[in-house]
Coordinates of C-alpha atoms in Angstrom, one line a residue:
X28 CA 0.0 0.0 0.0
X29 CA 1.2 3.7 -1.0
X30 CA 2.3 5.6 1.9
X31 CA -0.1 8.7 2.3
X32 CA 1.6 11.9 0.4
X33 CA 3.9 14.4 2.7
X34 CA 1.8 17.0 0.5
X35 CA -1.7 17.1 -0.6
X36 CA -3.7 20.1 -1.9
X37 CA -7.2 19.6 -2.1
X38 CA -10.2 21.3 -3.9
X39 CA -8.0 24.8 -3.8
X40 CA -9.4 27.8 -5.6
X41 CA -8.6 31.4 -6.1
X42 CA -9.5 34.1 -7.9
X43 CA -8.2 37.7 -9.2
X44 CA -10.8 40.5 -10.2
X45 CA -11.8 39.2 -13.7
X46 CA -10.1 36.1 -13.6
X47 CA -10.3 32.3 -12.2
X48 CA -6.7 31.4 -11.1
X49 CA -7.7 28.6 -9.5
X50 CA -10.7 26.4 -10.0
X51 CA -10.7 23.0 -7.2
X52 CA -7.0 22.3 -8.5
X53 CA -5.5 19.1 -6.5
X54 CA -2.0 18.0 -6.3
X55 CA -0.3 15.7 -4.5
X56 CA 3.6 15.3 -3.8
X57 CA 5.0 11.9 -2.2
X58 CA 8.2 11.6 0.0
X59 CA 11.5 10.3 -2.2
X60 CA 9.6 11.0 -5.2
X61 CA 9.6 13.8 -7.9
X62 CA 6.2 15.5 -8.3
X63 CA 6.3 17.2 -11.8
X64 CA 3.7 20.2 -12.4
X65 CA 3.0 21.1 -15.4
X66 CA 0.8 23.2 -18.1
X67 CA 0.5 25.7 -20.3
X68 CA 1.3 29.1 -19.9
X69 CA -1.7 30.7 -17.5
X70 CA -2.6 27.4 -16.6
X71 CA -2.8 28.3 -12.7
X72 CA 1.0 26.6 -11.7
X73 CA 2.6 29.9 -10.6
X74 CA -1.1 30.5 -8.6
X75 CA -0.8 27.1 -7.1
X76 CA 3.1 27.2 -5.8
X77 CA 2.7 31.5 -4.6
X78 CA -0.5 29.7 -2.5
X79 CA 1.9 26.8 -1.0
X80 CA 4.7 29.2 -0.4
X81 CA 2.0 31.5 1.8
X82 CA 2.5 34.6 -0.8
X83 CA -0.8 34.2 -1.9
X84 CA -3.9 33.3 0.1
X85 CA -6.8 30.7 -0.7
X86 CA -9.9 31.4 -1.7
X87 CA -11.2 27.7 -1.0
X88 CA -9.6 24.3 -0.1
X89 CA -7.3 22.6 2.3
X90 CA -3.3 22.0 2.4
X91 CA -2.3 19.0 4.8
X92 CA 1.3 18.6 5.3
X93 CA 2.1 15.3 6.8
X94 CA -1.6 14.8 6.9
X95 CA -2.2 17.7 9.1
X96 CA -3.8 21.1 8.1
X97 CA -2.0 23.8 7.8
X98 CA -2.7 27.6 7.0
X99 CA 0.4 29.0 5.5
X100 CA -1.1 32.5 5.8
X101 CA 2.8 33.8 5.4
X102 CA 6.3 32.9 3.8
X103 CA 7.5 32.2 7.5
X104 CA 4.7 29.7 8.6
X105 CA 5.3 28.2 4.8
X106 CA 8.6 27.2 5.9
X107 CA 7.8 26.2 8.9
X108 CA 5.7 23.7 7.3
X109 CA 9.1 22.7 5.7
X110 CA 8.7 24.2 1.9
X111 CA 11.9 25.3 0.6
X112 CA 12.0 27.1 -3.0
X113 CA 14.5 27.6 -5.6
X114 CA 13.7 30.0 -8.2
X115 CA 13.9 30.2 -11.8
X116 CA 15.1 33.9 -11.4
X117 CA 18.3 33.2 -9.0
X118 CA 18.5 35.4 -6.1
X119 CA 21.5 35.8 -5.5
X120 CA 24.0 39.0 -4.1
X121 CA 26.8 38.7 -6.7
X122 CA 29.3 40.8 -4.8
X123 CA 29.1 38.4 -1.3
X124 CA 30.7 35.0 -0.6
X125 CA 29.2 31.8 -0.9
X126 CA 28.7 31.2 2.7
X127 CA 27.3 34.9 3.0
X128 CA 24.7 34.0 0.7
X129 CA 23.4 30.5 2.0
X130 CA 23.0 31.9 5.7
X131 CA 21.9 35.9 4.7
X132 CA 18.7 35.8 6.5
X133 CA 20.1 33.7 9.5
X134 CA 23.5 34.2 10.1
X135 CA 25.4 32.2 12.8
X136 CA 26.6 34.8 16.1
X137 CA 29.0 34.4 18.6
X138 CA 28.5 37.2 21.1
X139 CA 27.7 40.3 18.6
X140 CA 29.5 39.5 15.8
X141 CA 28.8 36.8 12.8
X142 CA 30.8 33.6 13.4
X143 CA 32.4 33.6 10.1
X144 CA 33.8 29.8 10.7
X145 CA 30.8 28.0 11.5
X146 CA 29.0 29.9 8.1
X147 CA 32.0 28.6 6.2
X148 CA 31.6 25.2 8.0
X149 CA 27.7 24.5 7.6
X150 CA 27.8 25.5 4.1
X151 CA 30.8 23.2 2.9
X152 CA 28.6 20.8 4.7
X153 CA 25.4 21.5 2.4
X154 CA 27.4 21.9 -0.5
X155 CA 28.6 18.2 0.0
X156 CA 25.6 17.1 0.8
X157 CA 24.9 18.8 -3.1
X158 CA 28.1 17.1 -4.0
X159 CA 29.9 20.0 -4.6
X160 CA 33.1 20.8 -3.6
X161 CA 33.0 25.1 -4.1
X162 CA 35.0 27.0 -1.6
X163 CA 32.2 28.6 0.7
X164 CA 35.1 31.8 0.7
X165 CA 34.2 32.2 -3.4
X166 CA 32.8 35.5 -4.4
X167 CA 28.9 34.4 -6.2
X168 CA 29.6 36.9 -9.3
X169 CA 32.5 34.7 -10.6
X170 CA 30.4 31.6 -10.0
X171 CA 28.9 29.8 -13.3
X172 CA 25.1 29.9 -13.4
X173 CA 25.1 26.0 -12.5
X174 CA 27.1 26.9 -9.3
X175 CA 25.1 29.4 -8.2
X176 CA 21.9 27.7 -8.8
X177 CA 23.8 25.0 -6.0
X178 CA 23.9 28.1 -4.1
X179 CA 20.5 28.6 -4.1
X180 CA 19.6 25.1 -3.3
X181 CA 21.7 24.8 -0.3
X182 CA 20.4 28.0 1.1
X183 CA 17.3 26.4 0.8
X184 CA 18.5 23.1 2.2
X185 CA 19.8 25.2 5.4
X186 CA 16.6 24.8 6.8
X187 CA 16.1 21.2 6.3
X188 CA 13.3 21.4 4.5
X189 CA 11.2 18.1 3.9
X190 CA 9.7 19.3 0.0
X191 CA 11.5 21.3 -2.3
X192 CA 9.8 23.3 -5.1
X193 CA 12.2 23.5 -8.3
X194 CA 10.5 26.5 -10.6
X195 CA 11.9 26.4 -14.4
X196 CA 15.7 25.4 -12.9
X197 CA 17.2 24.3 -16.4
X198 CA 16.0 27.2 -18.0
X199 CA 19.8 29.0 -18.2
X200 CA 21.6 25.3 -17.2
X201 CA 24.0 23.9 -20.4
X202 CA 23.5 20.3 -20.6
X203 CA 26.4 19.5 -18.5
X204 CA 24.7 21.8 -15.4
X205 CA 21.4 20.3 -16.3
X206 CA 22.9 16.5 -15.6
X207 CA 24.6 17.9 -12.4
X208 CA 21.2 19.4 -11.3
X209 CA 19.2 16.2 -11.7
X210 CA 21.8 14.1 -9.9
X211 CA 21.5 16.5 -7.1
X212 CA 17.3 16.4 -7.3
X213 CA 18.1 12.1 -7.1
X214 CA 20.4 12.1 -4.5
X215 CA 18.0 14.5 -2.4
X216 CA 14.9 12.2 -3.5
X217 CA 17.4 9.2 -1.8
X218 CA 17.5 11.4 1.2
X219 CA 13.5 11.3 1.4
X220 CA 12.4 14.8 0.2
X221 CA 9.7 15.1 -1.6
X222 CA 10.3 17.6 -4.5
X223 CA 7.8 19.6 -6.5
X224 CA 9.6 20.1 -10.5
X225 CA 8.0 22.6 -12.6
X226 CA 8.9 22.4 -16.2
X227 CA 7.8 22.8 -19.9
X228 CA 10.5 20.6 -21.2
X229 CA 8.8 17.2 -21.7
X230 CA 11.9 15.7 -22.3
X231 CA 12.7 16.7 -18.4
X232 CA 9.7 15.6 -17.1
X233 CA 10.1 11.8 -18.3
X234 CA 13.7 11.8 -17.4
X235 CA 13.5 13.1 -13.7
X236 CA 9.8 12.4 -12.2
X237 CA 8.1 10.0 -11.0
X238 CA 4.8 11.7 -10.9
X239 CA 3.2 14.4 -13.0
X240 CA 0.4 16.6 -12.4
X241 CA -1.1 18.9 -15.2
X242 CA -3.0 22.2 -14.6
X243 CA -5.1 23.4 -17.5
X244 CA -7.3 26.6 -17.1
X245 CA -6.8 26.5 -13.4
X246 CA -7.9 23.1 -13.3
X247 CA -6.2 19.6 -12.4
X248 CA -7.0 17.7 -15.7
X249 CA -4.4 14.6 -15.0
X250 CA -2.4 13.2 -11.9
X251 CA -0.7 10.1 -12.0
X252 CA 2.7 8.3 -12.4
X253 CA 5.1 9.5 -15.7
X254 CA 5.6 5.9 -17.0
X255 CA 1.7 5.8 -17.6
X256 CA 2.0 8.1 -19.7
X257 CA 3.5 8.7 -23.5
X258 CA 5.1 12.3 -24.4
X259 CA 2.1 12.6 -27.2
X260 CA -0.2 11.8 -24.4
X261 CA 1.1 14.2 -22.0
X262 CA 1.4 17.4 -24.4
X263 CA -2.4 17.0 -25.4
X264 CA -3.4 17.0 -21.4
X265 CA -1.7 20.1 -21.0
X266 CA -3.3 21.4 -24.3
X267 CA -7.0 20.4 -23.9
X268 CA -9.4 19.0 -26.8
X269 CA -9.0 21.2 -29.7
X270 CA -12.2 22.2 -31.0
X271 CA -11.1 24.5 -33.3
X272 CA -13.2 27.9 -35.0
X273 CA -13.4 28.0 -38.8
X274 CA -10.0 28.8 -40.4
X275 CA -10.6 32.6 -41.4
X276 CA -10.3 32.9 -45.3
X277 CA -8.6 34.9 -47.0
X278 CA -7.3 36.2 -50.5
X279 CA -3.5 35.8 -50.8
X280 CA -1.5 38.1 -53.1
X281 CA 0.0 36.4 -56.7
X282 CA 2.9 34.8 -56.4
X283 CA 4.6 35.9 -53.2
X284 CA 8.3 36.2 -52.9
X285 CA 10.2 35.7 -49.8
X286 CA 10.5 38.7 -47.7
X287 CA 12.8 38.1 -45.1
X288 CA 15.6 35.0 -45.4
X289 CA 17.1 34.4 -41.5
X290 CA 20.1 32.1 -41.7
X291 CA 22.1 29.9 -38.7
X292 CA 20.5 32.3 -36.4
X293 CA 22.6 31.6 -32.8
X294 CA 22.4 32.4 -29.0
X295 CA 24.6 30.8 -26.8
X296 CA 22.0 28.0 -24.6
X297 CA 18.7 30.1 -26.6
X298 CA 18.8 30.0 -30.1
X299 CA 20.6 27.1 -31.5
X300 CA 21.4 27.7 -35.5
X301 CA 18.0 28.9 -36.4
X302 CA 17.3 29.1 -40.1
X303 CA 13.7 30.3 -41.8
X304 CA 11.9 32.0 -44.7
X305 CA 8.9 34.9 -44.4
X306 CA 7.1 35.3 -47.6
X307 CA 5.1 38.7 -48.4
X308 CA 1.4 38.0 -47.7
X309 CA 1.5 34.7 -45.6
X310 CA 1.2 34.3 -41.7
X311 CA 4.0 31.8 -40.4
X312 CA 2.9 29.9 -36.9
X313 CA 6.0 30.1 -34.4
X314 CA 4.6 26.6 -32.5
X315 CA 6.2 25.7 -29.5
X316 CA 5.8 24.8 -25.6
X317 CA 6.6 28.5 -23.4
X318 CA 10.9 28.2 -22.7
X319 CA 11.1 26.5 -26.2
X320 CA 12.9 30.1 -27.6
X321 CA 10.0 31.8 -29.1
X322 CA 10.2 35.2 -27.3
X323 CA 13.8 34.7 -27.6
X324 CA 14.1 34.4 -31.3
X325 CA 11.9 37.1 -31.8
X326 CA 13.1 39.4 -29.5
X327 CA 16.6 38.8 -31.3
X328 CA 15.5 39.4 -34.3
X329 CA 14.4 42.7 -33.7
X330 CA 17.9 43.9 -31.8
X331 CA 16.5 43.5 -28.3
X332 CA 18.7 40.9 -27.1
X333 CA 21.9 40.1 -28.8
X334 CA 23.3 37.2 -30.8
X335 CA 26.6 35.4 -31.4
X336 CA 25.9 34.6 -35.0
X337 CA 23.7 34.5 -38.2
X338 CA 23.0 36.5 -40.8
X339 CA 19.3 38.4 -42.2
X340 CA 18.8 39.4 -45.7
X341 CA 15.6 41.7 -46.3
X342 CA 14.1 41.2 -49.8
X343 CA 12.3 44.4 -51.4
X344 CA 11.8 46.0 -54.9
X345 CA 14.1 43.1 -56.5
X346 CA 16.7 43.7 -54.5
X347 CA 18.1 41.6 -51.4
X348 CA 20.3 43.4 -49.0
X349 CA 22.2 41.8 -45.6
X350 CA 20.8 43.9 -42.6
X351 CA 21.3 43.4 -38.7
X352 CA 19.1 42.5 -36.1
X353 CA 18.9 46.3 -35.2
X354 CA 18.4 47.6 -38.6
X355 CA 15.6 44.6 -39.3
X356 CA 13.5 46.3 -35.6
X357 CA 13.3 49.6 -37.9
X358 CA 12.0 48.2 -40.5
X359 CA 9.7 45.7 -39.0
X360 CA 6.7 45.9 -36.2
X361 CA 7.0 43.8 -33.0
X362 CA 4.4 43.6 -31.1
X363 CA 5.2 42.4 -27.3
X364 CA 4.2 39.6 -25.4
X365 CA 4.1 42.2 -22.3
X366 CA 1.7 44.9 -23.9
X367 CA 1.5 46.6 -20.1
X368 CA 5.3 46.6 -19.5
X369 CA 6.7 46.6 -23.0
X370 CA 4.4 47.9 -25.2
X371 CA 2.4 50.6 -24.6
X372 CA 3.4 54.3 -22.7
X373 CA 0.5 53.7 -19.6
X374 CA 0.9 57.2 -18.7
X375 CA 0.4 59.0 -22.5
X376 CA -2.9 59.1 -24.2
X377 CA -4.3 56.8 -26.8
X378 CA -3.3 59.0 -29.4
X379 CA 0.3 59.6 -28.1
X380 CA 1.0 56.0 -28.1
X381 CA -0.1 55.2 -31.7
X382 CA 2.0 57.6 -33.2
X383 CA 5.2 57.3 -31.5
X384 CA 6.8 55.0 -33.5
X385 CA 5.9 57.7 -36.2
X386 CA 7.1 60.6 -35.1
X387 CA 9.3 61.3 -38.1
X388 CA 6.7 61.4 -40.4
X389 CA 4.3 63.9 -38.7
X390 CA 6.9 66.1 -37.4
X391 CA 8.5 69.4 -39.4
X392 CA 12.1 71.0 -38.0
X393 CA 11.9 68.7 -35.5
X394 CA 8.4 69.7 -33.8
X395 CA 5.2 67.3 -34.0
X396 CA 2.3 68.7 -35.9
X397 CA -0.2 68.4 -33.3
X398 CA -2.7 68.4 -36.4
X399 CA -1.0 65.6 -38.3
X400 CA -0.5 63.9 -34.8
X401 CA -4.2 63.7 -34.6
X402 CA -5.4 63.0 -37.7
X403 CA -3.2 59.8 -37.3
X404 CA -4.2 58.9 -34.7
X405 CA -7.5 59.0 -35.5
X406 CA -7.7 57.4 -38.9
X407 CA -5.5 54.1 -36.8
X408 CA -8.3 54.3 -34.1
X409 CA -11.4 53.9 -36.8
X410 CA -9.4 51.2 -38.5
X411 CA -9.2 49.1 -35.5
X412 CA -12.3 49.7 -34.4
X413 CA -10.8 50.8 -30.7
X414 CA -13.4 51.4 -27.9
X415 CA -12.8 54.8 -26.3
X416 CA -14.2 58.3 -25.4
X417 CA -11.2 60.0 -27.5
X418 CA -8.2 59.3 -28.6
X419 CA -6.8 61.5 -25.4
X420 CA -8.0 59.2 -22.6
X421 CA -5.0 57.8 -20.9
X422 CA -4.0 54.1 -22.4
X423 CA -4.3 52.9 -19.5
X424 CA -7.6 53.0 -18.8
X425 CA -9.2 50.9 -21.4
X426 CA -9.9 47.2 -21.9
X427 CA -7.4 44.9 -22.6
X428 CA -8.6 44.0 -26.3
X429 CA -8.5 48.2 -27.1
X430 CA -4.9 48.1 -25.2
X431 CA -4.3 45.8 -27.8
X432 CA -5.1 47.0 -31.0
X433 CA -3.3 50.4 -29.2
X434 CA -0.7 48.4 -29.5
X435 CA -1.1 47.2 -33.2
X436 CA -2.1 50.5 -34.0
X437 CA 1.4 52.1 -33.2
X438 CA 2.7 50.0 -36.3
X439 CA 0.2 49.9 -38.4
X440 CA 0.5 53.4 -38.8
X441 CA 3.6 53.0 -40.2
X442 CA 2.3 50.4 -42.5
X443 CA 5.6 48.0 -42.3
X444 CA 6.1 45.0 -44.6
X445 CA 6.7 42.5 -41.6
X446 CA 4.8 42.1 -38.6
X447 CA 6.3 39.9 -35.2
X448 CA 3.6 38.9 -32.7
X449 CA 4.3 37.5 -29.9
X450 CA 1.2 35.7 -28.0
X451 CA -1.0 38.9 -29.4
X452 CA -4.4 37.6 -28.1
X453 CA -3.0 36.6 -24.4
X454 CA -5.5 37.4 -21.8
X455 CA -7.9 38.8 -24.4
X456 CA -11.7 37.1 -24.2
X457 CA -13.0 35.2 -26.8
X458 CA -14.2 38.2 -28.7
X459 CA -11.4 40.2 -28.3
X460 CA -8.9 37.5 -29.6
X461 CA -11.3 36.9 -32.4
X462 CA -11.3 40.4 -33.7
X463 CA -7.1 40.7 -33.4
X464 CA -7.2 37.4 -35.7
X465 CA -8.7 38.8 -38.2
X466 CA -6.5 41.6 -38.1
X467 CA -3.8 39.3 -38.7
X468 CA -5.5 37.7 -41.7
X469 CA -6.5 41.1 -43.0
X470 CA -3.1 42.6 -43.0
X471 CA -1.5 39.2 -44.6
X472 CA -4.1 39.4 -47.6
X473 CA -2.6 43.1 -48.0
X474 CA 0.6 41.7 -48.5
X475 CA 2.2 41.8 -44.5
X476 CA 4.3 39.0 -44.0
X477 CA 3.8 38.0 -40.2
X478 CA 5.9 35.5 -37.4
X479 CA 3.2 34.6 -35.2
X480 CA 3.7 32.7 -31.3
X481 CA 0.4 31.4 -30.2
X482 CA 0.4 29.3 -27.2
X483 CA -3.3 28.6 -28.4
X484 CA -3.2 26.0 -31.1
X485 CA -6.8 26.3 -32.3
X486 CA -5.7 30.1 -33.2
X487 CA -2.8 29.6 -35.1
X488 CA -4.9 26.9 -37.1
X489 CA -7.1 29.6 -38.0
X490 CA -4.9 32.0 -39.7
X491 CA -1.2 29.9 -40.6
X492 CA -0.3 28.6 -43.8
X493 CA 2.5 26.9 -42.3
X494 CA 4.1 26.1 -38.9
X495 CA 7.8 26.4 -36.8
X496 CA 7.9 23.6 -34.7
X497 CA 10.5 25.0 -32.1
X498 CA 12.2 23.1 -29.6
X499 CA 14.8 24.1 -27.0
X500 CA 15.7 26.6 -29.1
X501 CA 16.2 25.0 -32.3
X502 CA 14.0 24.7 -35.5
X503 CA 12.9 20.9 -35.6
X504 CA 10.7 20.5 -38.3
X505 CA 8.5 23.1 -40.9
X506 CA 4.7 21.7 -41.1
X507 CA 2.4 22.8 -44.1
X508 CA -1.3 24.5 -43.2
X509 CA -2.7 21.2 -43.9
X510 CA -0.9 19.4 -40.8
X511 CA -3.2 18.0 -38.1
X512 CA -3.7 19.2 -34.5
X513 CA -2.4 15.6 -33.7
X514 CA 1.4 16.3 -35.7
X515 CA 1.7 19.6 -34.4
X516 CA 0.9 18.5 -30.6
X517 CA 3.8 15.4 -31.9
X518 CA 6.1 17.7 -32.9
X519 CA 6.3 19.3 -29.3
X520 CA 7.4 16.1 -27.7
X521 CA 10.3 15.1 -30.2
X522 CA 13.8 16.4 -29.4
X523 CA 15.4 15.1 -32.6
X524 CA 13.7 16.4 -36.3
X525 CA 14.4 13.0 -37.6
X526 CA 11.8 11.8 -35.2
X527 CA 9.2 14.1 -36.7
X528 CA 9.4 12.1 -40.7
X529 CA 9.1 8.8 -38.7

C-alpha cells in the first residue's frame, strides 16, 4: 500500500478581479519521489506554488502537510511547514561569498558579531551534501550559473526542508549543469524529500519524475505516475481537446516572394542555429511549448537581445540586402508579449502611443504637428475599431482587447512590410482575440508577411499557412497548413527532427 503523500492540496481555488486562477485544482507530492507540475502558460502553476509558499492566500480548499492542516497565511509559517524554493530567477548578491549568501537571512553569532567559521563550516557541509566541492570563501559573481543555482539550493537546504519546489531550474543550465542538477534532485529524493519540478520541457519531465500533475485553465485535468504516460499523451493533457473555429479565409496576393531570409540564427544556450523564410502576404505559426525560444528568437531578431551569429537578408523592390538584427526592428513591427510593461506608454494618451513609433513622419524642423499627430491617430483608431471616449484618454484606462489593437495600432500606422507577434491575443476574451485574428489575416491578404507565437493552437490553425515547430531553441521541423492538430501537438514532444518524418 502507498504511503499517504507528505503533501496534498485539495479542492483549492482562487481568484483575481476578472479572472479564475484557480478552479478545485489538487496535487499531491510523495516523499523520495519527484512531483512534476506542469501546463501551459496561464494554466494556474505559478497561482498554485505563490499559495503553498504563503505569498498568496486561498480562496477555498485545504493544504495538509504530513496529513495535518496547515494555513500558510505567510512565507515564514510556509517554511515552517518545511517548503523550501529555488527559483527560476536566481537570487543571488553577486558581490558576497558563498557562505554569506546561503546563511543571509540567518547568520550564525557568537556574542555580537557573525561567526564567520561556523558559516563557512555548515555551508561546505550542504554543499557536499549537493556534491559540490566550491569554496564557501568564493565570491557568487565569478560563480557559473550551474554553481550558483547549487547556491541557491543549499540555502534552501539550510533549513532542512522536507519538499522542495524547483521553478523552471534548467532554464539557463547547459546540458552538463542540467545532468549535475538532476543528480543532485536524485540524491535528495534518496534522502526522502519530496520535490515539487515545474517544467515545460517534456523531455525533463520523463527523465527526472516519477509523478506528474497537469493544470489546465486552473484546473487539475491529469495526476498520475510518468511511466503511464506517453510524451504525445502528455502534451495533449496540457493542451486540452481542440475544437477548433473555422479557419478565417482569405485572399492571398499572386505569387509571393520571400520577404525576409534568417540564416544559422545563434544564442549561446537560446537560439541554436535557427534558419527560416517569411514570404510577403502569408502568416508563419512560431509553434512551440513557453521556454522553447520563441520570445527569444523574436526578440533577437528585432535587436532587443543580442546574438553570437547568423546573418538576415531583407528582400524588397528586387533587390536583397544583408541587414542586422537592429536595422531589421526599424523596419519591422514587433508587437510584445508584455503589452502593459513593454508595449504601450500607460501614462500617455491613446493617441500619443499610436503615433510614437511615427514621429518622423508627422513632425516638421523637428516639432510634431499636433494636427497631423491627430489626424493619425484618428484614422489608426477607426481602423481598429478601438473602444474609447477620445483618442486623449490615458491608455491605460481601457480594456485589454482596445490596449491591444493600441498596440497594433502604433505600427500599423507606419504600415511595415513584416509584422512579429508574440502571443498577441494573451488574456484577451473570446471576442477580443477573435477580432485581433482577423486583423492578422487582413493585414497578410494586403501583402504583410507576419511571425506569429500562439500558445493557443486552435488560433494559429485559424490564420497559418505553415508552422515552426521550435524546440529548445532550435528549429525541428517546418509543417504545411494542412498538418493536423495531432502532428503539431507530436512535434512538441520530439527532441530530434528525424523523429518528426518517422
Amino acid at each position: 500500500m502507498m504511503a499517504a503523500p507528505f503533501l496534498r492540496m485539495r479542492d483549492i481555488s482562487k481568484a483575481f478581479p476578472g479572472v479564475v486562477a484557480l478552479d478545485r485544482a489538487q496535487l499531491a507530492a510523495r516523499s523520495g519521489a519527484v512531483m512534476a507540475l506542469v501546463g501551459a502558460n496561464g494554466a494556474g502553476k505559478s497561482t498554485l506554488m505563490n499559495i503553498l509558499g504563503g505569498i498568496v492566500s486561498r480562496d477555498e480548499g485545504e493544504v495538509f502537510v504530513a496529513e495535518r492542516p496547515v494555513a500558510l497565511r505567510t512565507p515564514i509559517e510556509s517554511l515552517q511547514a518545511g517548503m523550501g524554493f529555488v527559483q527560476q530567477e536566481l537570487n543571488s548578491l553577486p558581490t558576497m561569498s558563498v557562505a554569506e549568501n546561503i546563511f543571509i537571512d540567518a547568520f550564525p553569532r557568537r556574542l555580537a558579531a557573525i561567526d564567520t567559521g561556523v558559516c563557512n563550516k555548515r555551508s561546505r557541509e550542504l554543499l557536499r551534501r549537493l556534491g559540490s566541492d566550491l569554496d564557501p570563501r568564493a565570491v557568487v559573481g565569478d560563480l557559473s550559473v550551474g554553481d550558483r543555482q547549487l547556491v541557491e539550493i543549499a540555502r534552501a537546504l539550510r533549513r532542512d526542508p522536507r519538499l522542495l519546489i524547483f521553478d523552471e531550474p534548467t532554464a539557463s543550465l547547459s546540458p552538463r549543469e542540467r545532468k549535475r542538477l538532476f543528480d543532485v534532485m536524485r540524491s535528495l529524493k534518496a534522502q526522502g524529500v519530496a520535490i515539487v519540478y515545474i517544467s515545460h520541457f517534456i523531455d525533463e519531465i520523463f527523465e527526472i519524475a516519477d509523478d506528474v500533475t497537469v493544470l489546465r485553465n486552473g484546473r487539475t485535468v491529469f495526476s498520475g505516475e510518468v511511466a503511464s504516460l506517453s510524451k504525445v499523451e502528455l502534451v495533449r493533457h496540457m493542451l486540452g481537446s481542440l475544437d477548433y473555429e473555422a479557419r478565417l479565409q482569405r485572399r492571398r496576393p499572386a505569387e509571393p516572394g520571400v520577404l525576409l531570409r534568417v540564416a544559422s540564427l545563434k544564442r549561446s544556450g537560446i537560439i541554436d542555429d535557427v534558419s527560416f523564410t517569411l514570404k510577403a502576404g502569408e502568416v508563419v505559426g512560431l509553434w512551440g511549448l513557453l521556454g522553447a525560444g520563441r520570445t527569444e528568437l523574436m526578440r533577437a531578431l528585432v535587436g532587443l537581445d543580442p546574438i553570437d551569429a547568423g546573418a538576415i537578408h531583407w528582400s524588397e523592390n528586387g533587390a536583397t540586402v544583408r541587414i542586422g538584427p537592429a536595422e531589421l526592428g526599424r523596419r519591422a513591427g514587433f508587437v510584445t508579449e508584455d503589452r502593459r510593461g513593454e508595449g504601450l506608454f500607460l501614462a500617455m494618451s491613446v493617441g500619443e502611443n499610436i503615433v510614437m513609433p511615427n514621429l518622423r513622419a508627422i513632425s516638421r524642423l523637428g516639432l510634431v504637428r499636433i494636427g497631423e499627430q491627430r489626424r493619425s491617430a484618428a484614422r489608426m483608431i477607426e481602423r481598429l475599431a478601438i473602444k474609447t471616449s477620445s483618442q486623449d484618454q490615458r491608455v491605460a484606462t481601457l480594456s485589454g482587447g482596445n490596449q491591444q489593437k493600441a498596440v497594433f495600432a502604433r505600427w500599423l500606422a507606419g504600415a511595415p512590410k513584416l509584422l512579429l507577434l508574440d502571443e498577441p491575443t494573451r488574456g484577451l476574451d473570446v471576442n477580443a482575440k477573435t477580432e485581433i485574428l482577423r486583423l492578422v489575416n487582413e493585414l497578410a491578404g494586403a501583402g504583410t508577411a507576419v511571425l506569429l507565437v500562439s500558445s493557443e493552437l486552435e488560433e494559429l490553425t485559424r490564420v497559418c499557412d505553415r508552422y515552426l515547430v521550435i524546440v529548445r531553441g532550435r528549429i525541428l521541423a517546418e509543417l504545411p497548413e494542412s498538418a493536423t492538430a495531432e502532428q503539431l501537438i507530436s512535434a512538441l514532444s520530439l527532441t530530434d527532427p528525424r523523429e518528426i518524418a518517422a
